[in-house]
Coordinates of C-alpha atoms in Angstrom, one line a residue:
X1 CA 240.8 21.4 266.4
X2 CA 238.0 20.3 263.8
X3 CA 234.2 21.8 264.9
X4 CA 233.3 19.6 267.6
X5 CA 229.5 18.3 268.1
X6 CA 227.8 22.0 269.6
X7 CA 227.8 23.4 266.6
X8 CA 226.1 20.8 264.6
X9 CA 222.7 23.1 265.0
X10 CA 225.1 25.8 262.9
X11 CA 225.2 23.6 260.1
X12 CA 221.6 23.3 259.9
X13 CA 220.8 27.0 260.5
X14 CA 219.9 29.3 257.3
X15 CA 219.6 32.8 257.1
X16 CA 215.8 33.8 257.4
X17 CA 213.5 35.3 254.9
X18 CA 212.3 38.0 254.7
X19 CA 210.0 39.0 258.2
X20 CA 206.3 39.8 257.8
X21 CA 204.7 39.4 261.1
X22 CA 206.2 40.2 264.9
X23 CA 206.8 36.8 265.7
X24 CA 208.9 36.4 262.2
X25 CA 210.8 38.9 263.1
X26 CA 211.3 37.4 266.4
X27 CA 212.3 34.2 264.7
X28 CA 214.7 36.2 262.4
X29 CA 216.7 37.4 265.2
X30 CA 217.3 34.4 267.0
X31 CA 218.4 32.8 263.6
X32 CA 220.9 35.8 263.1
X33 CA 222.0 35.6 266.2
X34 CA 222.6 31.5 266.4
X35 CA 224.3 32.4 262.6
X36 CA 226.7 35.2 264.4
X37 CA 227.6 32.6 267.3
X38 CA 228.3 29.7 264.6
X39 CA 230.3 32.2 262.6
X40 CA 233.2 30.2 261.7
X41 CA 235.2 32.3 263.5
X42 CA 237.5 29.9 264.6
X43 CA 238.1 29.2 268.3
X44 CA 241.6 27.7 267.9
X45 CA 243.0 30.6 266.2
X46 CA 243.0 34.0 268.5
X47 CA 243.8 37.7 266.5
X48 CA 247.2 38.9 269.0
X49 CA 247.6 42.2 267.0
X50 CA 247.0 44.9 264.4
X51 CA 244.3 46.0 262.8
X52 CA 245.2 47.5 260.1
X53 CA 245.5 47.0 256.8
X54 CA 249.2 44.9 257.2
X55 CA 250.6 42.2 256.6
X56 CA 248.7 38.9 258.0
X57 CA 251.0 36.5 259.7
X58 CA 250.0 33.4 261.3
X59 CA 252.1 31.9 263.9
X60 CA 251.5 27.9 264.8
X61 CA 251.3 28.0 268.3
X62 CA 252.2 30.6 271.6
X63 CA 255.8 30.9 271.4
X64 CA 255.7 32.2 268.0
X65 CA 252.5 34.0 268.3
X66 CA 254.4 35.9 271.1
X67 CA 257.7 36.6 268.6
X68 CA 255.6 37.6 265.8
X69 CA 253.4 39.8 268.1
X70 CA 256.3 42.0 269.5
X71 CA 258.3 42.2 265.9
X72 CA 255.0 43.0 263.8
X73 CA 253.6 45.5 266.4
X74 CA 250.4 47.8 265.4
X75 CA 251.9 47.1 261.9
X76 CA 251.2 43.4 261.3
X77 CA 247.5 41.5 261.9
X78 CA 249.2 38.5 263.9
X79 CA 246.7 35.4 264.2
X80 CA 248.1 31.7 266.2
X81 CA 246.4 28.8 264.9
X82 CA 246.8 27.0 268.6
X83 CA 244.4 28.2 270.7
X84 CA 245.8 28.5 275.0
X85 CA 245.4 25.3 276.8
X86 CA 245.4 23.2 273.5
X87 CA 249.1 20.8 273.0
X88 CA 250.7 22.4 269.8
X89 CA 251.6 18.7 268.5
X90 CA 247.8 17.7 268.7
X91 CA 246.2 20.4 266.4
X92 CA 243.6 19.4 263.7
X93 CA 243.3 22.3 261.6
X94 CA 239.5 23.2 260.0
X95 CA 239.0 24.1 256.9
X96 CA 238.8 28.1 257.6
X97 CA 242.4 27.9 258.7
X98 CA 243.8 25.7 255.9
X99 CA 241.9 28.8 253.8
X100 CA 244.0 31.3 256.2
X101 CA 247.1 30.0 255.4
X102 CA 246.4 30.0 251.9
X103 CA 246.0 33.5 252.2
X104 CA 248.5 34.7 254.7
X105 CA 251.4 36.9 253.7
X106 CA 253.5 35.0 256.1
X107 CA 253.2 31.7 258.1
X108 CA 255.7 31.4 261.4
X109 CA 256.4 28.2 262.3
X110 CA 258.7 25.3 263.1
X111 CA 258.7 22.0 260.7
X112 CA 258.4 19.2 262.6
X113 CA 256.3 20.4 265.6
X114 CA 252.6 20.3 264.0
X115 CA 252.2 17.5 260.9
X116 CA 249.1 19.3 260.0
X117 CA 250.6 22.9 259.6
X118 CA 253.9 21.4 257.9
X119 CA 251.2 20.2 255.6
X120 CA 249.0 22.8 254.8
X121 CA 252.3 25.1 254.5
X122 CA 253.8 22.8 251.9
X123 CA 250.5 22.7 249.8
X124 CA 249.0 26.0 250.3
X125 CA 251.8 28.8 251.2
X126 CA 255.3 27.1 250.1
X127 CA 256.4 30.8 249.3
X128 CA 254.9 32.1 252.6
X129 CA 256.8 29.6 254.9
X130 CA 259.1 31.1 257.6
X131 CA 260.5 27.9 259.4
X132 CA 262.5 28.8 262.2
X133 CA 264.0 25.9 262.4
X134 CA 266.2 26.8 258.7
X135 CA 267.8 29.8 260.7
X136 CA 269.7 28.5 263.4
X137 CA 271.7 25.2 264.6
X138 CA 269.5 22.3 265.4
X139 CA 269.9 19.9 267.7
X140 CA 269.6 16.0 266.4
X141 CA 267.1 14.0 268.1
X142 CA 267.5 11.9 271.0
X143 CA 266.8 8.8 269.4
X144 CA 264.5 7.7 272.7
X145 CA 261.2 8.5 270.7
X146 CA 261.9 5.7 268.1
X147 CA 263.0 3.7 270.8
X148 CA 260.3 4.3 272.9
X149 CA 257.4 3.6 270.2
X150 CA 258.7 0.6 269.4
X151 CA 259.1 -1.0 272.5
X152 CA 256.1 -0.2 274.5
X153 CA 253.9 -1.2 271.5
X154 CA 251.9 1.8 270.6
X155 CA 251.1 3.9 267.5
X156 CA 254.4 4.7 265.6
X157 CA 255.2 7.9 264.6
X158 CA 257.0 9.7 262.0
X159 CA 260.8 10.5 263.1
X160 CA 261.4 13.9 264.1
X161 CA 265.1 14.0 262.7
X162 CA 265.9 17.5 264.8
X163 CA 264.9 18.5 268.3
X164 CA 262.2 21.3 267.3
X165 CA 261.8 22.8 270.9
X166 CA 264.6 25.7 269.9
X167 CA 262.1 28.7 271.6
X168 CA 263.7 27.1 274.5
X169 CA 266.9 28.7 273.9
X170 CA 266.8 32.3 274.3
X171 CA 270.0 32.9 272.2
X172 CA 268.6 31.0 268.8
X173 CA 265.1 32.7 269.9
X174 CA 266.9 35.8 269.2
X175 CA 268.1 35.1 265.8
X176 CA 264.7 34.1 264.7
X177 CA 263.6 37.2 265.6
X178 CA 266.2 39.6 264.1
X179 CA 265.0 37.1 261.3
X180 CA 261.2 37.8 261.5
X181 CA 261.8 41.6 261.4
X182 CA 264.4 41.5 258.0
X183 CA 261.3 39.4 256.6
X184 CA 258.4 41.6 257.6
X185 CA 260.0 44.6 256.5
X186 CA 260.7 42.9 253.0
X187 CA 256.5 42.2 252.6
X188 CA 256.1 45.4 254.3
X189 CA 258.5 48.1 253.2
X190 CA 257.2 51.5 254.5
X191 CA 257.2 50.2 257.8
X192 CA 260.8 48.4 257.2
X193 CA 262.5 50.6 259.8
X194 CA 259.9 49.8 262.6
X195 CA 260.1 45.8 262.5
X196 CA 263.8 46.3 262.4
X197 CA 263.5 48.5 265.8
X198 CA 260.8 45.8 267.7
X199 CA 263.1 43.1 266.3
X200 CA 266.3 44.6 268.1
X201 CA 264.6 45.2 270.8
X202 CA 262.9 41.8 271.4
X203 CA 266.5 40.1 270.6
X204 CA 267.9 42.4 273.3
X205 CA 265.7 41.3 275.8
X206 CA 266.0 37.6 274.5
X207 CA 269.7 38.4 275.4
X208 CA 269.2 40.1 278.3
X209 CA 267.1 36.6 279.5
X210 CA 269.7 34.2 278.2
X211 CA 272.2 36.2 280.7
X212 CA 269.8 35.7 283.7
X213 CA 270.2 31.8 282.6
X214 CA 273.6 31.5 282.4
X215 CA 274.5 33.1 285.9
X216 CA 271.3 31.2 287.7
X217 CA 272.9 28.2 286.6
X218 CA 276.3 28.7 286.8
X219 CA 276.5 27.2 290.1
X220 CA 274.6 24.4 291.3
X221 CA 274.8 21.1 293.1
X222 CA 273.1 18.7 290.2
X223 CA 273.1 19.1 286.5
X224 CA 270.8 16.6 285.7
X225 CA 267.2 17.1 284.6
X226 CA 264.0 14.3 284.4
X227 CA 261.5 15.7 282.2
X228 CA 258.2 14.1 281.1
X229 CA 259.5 14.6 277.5
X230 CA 262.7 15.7 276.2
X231 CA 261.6 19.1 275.1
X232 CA 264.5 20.6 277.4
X233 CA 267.7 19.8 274.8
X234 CA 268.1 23.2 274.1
X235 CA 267.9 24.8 277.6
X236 CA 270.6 22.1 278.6
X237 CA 272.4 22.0 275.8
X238 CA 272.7 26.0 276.1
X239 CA 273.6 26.1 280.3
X240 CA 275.5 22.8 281.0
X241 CA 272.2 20.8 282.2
X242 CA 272.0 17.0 281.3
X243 CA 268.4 16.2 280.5
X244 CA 266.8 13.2 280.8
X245 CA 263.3 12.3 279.2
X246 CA 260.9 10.0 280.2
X247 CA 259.2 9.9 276.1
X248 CA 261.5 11.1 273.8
X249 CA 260.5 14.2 271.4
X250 CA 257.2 13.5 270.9
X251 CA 254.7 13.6 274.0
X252 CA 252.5 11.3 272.7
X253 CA 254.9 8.3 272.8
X254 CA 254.4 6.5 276.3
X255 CA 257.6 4.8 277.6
X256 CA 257.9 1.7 277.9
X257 CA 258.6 0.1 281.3
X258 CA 262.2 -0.5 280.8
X259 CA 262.6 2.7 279.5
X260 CA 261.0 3.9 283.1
X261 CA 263.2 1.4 284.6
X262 CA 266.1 3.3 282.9
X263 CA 265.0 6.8 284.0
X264 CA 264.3 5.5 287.2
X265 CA 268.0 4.0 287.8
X266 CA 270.0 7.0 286.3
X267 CA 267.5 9.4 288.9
X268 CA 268.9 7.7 291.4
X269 CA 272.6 7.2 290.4
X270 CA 272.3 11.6 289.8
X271 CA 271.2 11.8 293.1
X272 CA 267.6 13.9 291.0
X273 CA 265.7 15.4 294.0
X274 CA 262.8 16.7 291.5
X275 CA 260.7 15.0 288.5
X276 CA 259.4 17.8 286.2
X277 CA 255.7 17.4 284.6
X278 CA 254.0 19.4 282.3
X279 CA 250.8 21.5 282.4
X280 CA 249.4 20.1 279.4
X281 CA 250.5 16.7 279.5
X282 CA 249.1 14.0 282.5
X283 CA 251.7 13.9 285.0
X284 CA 250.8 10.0 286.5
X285 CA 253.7 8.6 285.0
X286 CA 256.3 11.5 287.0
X287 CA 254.6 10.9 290.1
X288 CA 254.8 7.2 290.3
X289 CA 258.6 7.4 289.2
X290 CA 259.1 10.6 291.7
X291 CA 257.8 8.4 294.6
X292 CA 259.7 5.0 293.2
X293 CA 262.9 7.4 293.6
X294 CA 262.0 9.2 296.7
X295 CA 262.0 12.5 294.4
X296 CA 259.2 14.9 294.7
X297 CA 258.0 16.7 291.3
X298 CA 257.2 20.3 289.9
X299 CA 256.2 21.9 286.6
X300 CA 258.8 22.9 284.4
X301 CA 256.8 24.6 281.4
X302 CA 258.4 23.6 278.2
X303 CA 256.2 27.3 276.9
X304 CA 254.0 25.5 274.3
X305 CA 250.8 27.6 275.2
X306 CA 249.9 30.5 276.1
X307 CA 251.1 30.7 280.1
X308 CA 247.6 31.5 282.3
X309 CA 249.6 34.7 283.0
X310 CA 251.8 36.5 281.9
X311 CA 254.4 35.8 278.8
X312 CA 256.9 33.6 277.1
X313 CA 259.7 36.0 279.7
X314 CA 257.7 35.5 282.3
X315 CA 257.2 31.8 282.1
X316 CA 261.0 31.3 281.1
X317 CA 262.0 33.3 284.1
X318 CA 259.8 31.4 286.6
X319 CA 261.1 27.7 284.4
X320 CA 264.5 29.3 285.9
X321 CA 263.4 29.7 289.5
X322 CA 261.6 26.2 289.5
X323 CA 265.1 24.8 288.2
X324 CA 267.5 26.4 290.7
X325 CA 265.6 25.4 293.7
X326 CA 265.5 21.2 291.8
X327 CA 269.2 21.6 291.2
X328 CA 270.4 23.4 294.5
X329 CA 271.6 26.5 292.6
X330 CA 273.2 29.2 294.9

């Protein structure tokens, strides 16, 4: 996100001459000090691993950040632009990251997720890019975003002409990261072998958790899901759920109120016992149609940020948990 108003005093801060007298001296630290805490260090983007002298690979939000950080290993410096708690479609980038990317050996990211990091990836590192989305089967969009824009009014949006929320599927996950390691060890070949290892082993547990999916599912009473936004095509698409979004693709498209109406009449005809909200998105609009349907709601974390414990496994197995009590799974 772009330098917000507390660090308006960094801009007017200078390094200080040179000290002559104790209280210049004690004037110099405190300017060195305010200049170390304004260091344009920036707070969006958090260093996840390696520290030496490796490739640098930048990874647009947590999902990725968490791929790149268990394929690279102590041999790649891994750095996500999104900082934990922030929505991945909302980021601003500064100037220091556009700079970053420029000079990254290898950008991780999904087109059509983040406008400003399609951007900057396009300009500044078109031979850098490793879109995710260009190694495995996407899913089309829902065509409710569109819809939905139009309809109730507000600020219209760019088309997203795939579903980009593929992390969400822990076989095509798996791929990317088999993926990621053939492409690290190509910008880093003496250390070829090892990416190839982490990456086998990281699609092995991607596996392994794409198994615990399919049996937790197998068997349950509903199939239908009511999300805030319909982030979930590619968990139902992948177990046999239907999913129904309240805003289409992008979060930032409110529904209008015959879309509502819409959600609200095919809750009932599914017999949905459970609205899902989102951490980082308000959930007012689930609650209102949860108590319109008689439903009551939980959080079903569509794993854009970094979880406040834990990882993207552990957050997909608890999304698992949360989705075989809604559905009556036995």
């Amino acid at each position: 996100m772009p330098f917000s108003s507390r660090y308006d005093h960094c801009a007017r801060s200078t390094y200080p001459r040179r000290p002559t007298t104790f209280l210049s001296v004690l004037a110099a630290l405190a300017a060195l000090l305010t200049a170390a805490a304004c260091a344009p260090a920036d707070s969006a983007s958090t260093r996840s691993a390696g520290t030496s002298g490796g490739p640098k690979v930048l990874a647009a939000f947590y999902p990725l950040e968490w791929l790149a950080t268990r394929v690279g290993g102590p041999d790649a410096a891994v750095t996500g632009l999104t900082r934990p708690g922030v929505e991945p479609h909302d980021l601003e980038l500064t100037p220091r990251q556009i700079a970053d990317i420029q000079r990254a050996d290898l950008v991780v990211y999904i087109k059509g997720v983040q406008p400003a990091v399609d951007e900057a990836v396009q300009q500044q590192a078109p031979d850098k890019a490793f879109d995710a989305a260009s190694l495995v089967p996407v899913l089309t969009g829902t065509g409710e975003q569109e819809h939905q824009e139009q309809a109730g009014g507000g600020e219209a949006h760019e088309p997203v002409p795939y579903d980009p929320h593929l992390w969400l599927d822990p076989d095509r996950l798996a791929t990317v990261a088999a993926d990621l390691g053939k492409r690290l060890g190509q910008a880093d070949g003496a250390h070829a072998s090892a990416y190839t290892g982490r990456a086998n082993t990281t699609a092995g547990e991607l596996k392994a958790l794409d198994e615990e999916f399919r049996k937790g599912l197998a068997t349950c009473a509903g199939r239908t899901i009511v999300t805030s936004h319909a982030a979930f095509g590619y968990l139902s698409n992948r177990y046999g759920l239907k999913q129904v979004g309240i805003s289409g693709l992008d979060p930032e498209a409110e529904p209008s109120p015959a879309r509502i109406a819409e959600v609200a009449a095919a809750a009932r005809r599914e017999k949905v016992t459970t609205i899902f909200t989102e951490e980082l998105l308000s959930p007012k609009v689930s609650a209102v149609l949860a108590k319109e349907v008689g439903a009551t709601t939980a959080v079903l974390n569509p794993i854009e940020s970094r979880p406040a414990s834990g990882d993207y496994l552990s957050a997909a197995r608890q999304n698992l948990s949360v989705l075989r009590t809604a559905l009556g799974c036995s």
